[in-house]
Amino acid sequence: MEGVMDLGLKNKVALVAGGSMGLGRAVAMEMAREGAKVAICALDDPSLPAAEKLIRGETGAEVLAVAADVSDPLQATQFVRKARTHFGTVDILVNNAGGPPAMNFLEIDDTMWTNGFRLNLLSTIVMTREVVPVMKEKRWGRIINMTSIAVKQPIDGLILSNTVRSGVIGLAKTLSTELAPFNVTVNSVCPGYTLTDRVRNLAKVVGEKEKVAPEAVIKRWEATIPMGRLGTPEEFAALVTFLASEQAGYITGAAIQIDGGWYRGVM
């Protein structure tokens, strides 16, 4: 159709971790719409086969669902290997996992710190390590890390997430230079408040602490956003899908916020 941008994703193989709900599912859906073959993983619960059925039903794409807890390095590795075996290759990796819980510094013990590291940073390292040799050999690849606006402007009460996710940014920036000669890009996306189940739950947790309704918490967040609303998963998915495209081949080492203007810094 005239005027439509072809993102060049037809028959590309995209791996989306945490793809059963929220932002991950929206990303997997959007890439499938663009003609990609998609592998998703998530914890072994009813939302995983439901997401597989939904994405296939809406897009007609080939979808592989793998039950995996990416905070376990072995399961994270197996997700990538199963997807690569099934599809024969891998072109795009979207590193994504749920965030650690909202807690204050002195509430967090060593086990919680270790779990947060495994969930958000080690999972990214492990899955990326599995795809890099394939992408280098093909001289084409896209690695996209789903982080949080908290890496640019830390969010009060999320010290565990703020700390661990910042490590992902350091990894991505360094790796982007190493892989640039092979036409492999490495970028990070930093969503602000987006209307997902996780954000609704965060509003509930904050509301319980402050003894106010979750809706009041969301309204307060919206008041801090220049656009006056929370983002949608579909808006976020559009950005990630563009970064995976042929057209985004000169964007690497970037950490791009999508937050309705919430972050006030210059860079």
mmCIF file of C-alpha atoms in Angstrom, residues 143-260:
data_model
loop_
_atom_site.group_PDB
_atom_site.id
_atom_site.type_symbol
_atom_site.label_atom_id
_atom_site.label_comp_id
_atom_site.label_asym_id
_atom_site.label_seq_id
_atom_site.Cartn_x
_atom_site.Cartn_y
_atom_site.Cartn_z
ATOM 1 C CA ILE A 143 19.145 -6.607 20.496
ATOM 2 C CA ILE A 144 16.635 -4.484 22.396
ATOM 3 C CA ASN A 145 16.512 -4.257 26.178
ATOM 4 C CA MET A 146 13.279 -3.277 27.874
ATOM 5 C CA THR A 147 14.266 -1.282 30.951
ATOM 6 C CA SER A 148 12.502 1.656 32.629
ATOM 7 C CA ILE A 149 12.539 5.432 32.705
ATOM 8 C CA ALA A 150 14.022 4.837 36.175
ATOM 9 C CA VAL A 151 17.460 4.366 34.555
ATOM 10 C CA LYS A 152 17.370 8.065 33.629
ATOM 11 C CA GLN A 153 15.436 9.380 36.606
ATOM 12 C CA PRO A 154 15.296 6.953 39.546
ATOM 13 C CA ILE A 155 11.818 6.370 40.974
ATOM 14 C CA ASP A 156 11.360 6.594 44.742
ATOM 15 C CA GLY A 157 10.613 3.235 46.340
ATOM 16 C CA LEU A 158 12.066 1.239 43.437
ATOM 17 C CA ILE A 159 15.699 1.236 44.571
ATOM 18 C CA LEU A 160 16.208 -2.413 43.580
ATOM 19 C CA SER A 161 14.892 -1.865 40.060
ATOM 20 C CA ASN A 162 16.692 1.494 39.728
ATOM 21 C CA THR A 163 20.017 -0.149 40.598
ATOM 22 C CA VAL A 164 19.849 -3.364 38.605
ATOM 23 C CA ARG A 165 18.324 -1.887 35.454
ATOM 24 C CA SER A 166 21.092 0.716 35.297
ATOM 25 C CA GLY A 167 23.501 -2.195 34.867
ATOM 26 C CA VAL A 168 21.612 -3.213 31.734
ATOM 27 C CA ILE A 169 22.251 0.248 30.263
ATOM 28 C CA GLY A 170 25.996 -0.037 30.943
ATOM 29 C CA LEU A 171 26.072 -3.479 29.347
ATOM 30 C CA ALA A 172 24.141 -2.346 26.286
ATOM 31 C CA LYS A 173 26.221 0.772 25.691
ATOM 32 C CA THR A 174 29.488 -1.154 25.874
ATOM 33 C CA LEU A 175 28.229 -4.079 23.796
ATOM 34 C CA SER A 176 26.855 -1.769 21.095
ATOM 35 C CA THR A 177 30.398 -0.632 20.276
ATOM 36 C CA GLU A 178 31.706 -4.190 20.210
ATOM 37 C CA LEU A 179 28.987 -5.395 17.830
ATOM 38 C CA ALA A 180 28.661 -2.333 15.566
ATOM 39 C CA PRO A 181 31.193 -3.650 12.992
ATOM 40 C CA PHE A 182 28.956 -6.703 12.514
ATOM 41 C CA ASN A 183 25.805 -4.677 11.723
ATOM 42 C CA VAL A 184 24.287 -5.747 15.036
ATOM 43 C CA THR A 185 22.578 -2.952 16.984
ATOM 44 C CA VAL A 186 22.041 -2.878 20.753
ATOM 45 C CA ASN A 187 19.513 -0.435 22.163
ATOM 46 C CA SER A 188 17.491 0.043 25.304
ATOM 47 C CA VAL A 189 13.979 1.395 25.664
ATOM 48 C CA CYS A 190 12.901 3.192 28.825
ATOM 49 C CA PRO A 191 9.137 3.221 29.289
ATOM 50 C CA GLY A 192 7.545 5.642 31.700
ATOM 51 C CA TYR A 193 4.167 4.987 33.265
ATOM 52 C CA THR A 194 2.316 2.710 30.841
ATOM 53 C CA LEU A 195 -1.094 1.222 31.550
ATOM 54 C CA THR A 196 -0.173 -2.414 32.148
ATOM 55 C CA ASP A 197 -1.208 -4.888 34.854
ATOM 56 C CA ARG A 198 2.160 -4.287 36.553
ATOM 57 C CA VAL A 199 1.524 -0.534 36.771
ATOM 58 C CA ARG A 200 -2.019 -1.126 38.020
ATOM 59 C CA ASN A 201 -0.568 -3.414 40.698
ATOM 60 C CA LEU A 202 2.077 -0.826 41.612
ATOM 61 C CA ALA A 203 -0.731 1.734 42.027
ATOM 62 C CA LYS A 204 -2.512 -0.725 44.308
ATOM 63 C CA VAL A 205 0.618 -1.278 46.454
ATOM 64 C CA VAL A 206 1.243 2.478 46.757
ATOM 65 C CA GLY A 207 -2.448 3.084 47.457
ATOM 66 C CA GLU A 208 -2.485 0.531 50.267
ATOM 67 C CA LYS A 209 0.561 2.130 51.882
ATOM 68 C CA GLU A 210 -0.980 5.599 51.632
ATOM 69 C CA LYS A 211 -4.554 4.413 52.335
ATOM 70 C CA VAL A 212 -5.937 5.858 49.092
ATOM 71 C CA ALA A 213 -7.609 4.278 46.065
ATOM 72 C CA PRO A 214 -5.363 2.990 43.215
ATOM 73 C CA GLU A 215 -7.241 5.326 40.848
ATOM 74 C CA ALA A 216 -6.085 8.294 42.936
ATOM 75 C CA VAL A 217 -2.488 7.124 42.636
ATOM 76 C CA ILE A 218 -2.795 6.831 38.839
ATOM 77 C CA LYS A 219 -4.357 10.305 38.648
ATOM 78 C CA ARG A 220 -1.397 11.649 40.624
ATOM 79 C CA TRP A 221 1.038 10.014 38.211
ATOM 80 C CA GLU A 222 -0.854 11.432 35.241
ATOM 81 C CA ALA A 223 -0.569 14.911 36.759
ATOM 82 C CA THR A 224 3.252 14.610 36.621
ATOM 83 C CA ILE A 225 3.243 13.702 32.904
ATOM 84 C CA PRO A 226 3.180 16.602 30.428
ATOM 85 C CA MET A 227 0.882 14.636 28.124
ATOM 86 C CA GLY A 228 -1.520 14.151 31.016
ATOM 87 C CA ARG A 229 -2.003 10.413 30.561
ATOM 88 C CA LEU A 230 -0.304 7.056 30.847
ATOM 89 C CA GLY A 231 1.093 5.447 27.705
ATOM 90 C CA THR A 232 -0.400 2.411 26.011
ATOM 91 C CA PRO A 233 1.401 -0.899 25.451
ATOM 92 C CA GLU A 234 0.762 -0.470 21.713
ATOM 93 C CA GLU A 235 2.639 2.849 21.604
ATOM 94 C CA PHE A 236 5.581 1.228 23.346
ATOM 95 C CA ALA A 237 5.489 -1.792 21.002
ATOM 96 C CA ALA A 238 5.647 0.494 17.959
ATOM 97 C CA LEU A 239 8.954 1.958 19.169
ATOM 98 C CA VAL A 240 10.517 -1.435 19.890
ATOM 99 C CA THR A 241 9.390 -2.801 16.532
ATOM 100 C CA PHE A 242 10.892 0.170 14.701
ATOM 101 C CA LEU A 243 14.221 -0.367 16.509
ATOM 102 C CA ALA A 244 14.138 -3.962 15.226
ATOM 103 C CA SER A 245 13.619 -2.822 11.650
ATOM 104 C CA GLU A 246 15.925 -2.408 8.666
ATOM 105 C CA GLN A 247 15.366 1.358 8.826
ATOM 106 C CA ALA A 248 16.808 1.572 12.350
ATOM 107 C CA GLY A 249 20.182 0.173 11.297
ATOM 108 C CA TYR A 250 22.088 3.350 12.243
ATOM 109 C CA ILE A 251 20.636 3.566 15.769
ATOM 110 C CA THR A 252 22.783 1.766 18.325
ATOM 111 C CA GLY A 253 23.907 2.322 21.899
ATOM 112 C CA ALA A 254 20.821 4.445 22.522
ATOM 113 C CA ALA A 255 18.583 4.478 25.584
ATOM 114 C CA ILE A 256 15.305 5.944 24.375
ATOM 115 C CA GLN A 257 12.614 7.079 26.775
ATOM 116 C CA ILE A 258 8.923 6.757 25.902
ATOM 117 C CA ASP A 259 7.209 8.500 28.765
ATOM 118 C CA GLY A 260 4.950 11.322 27.586
#
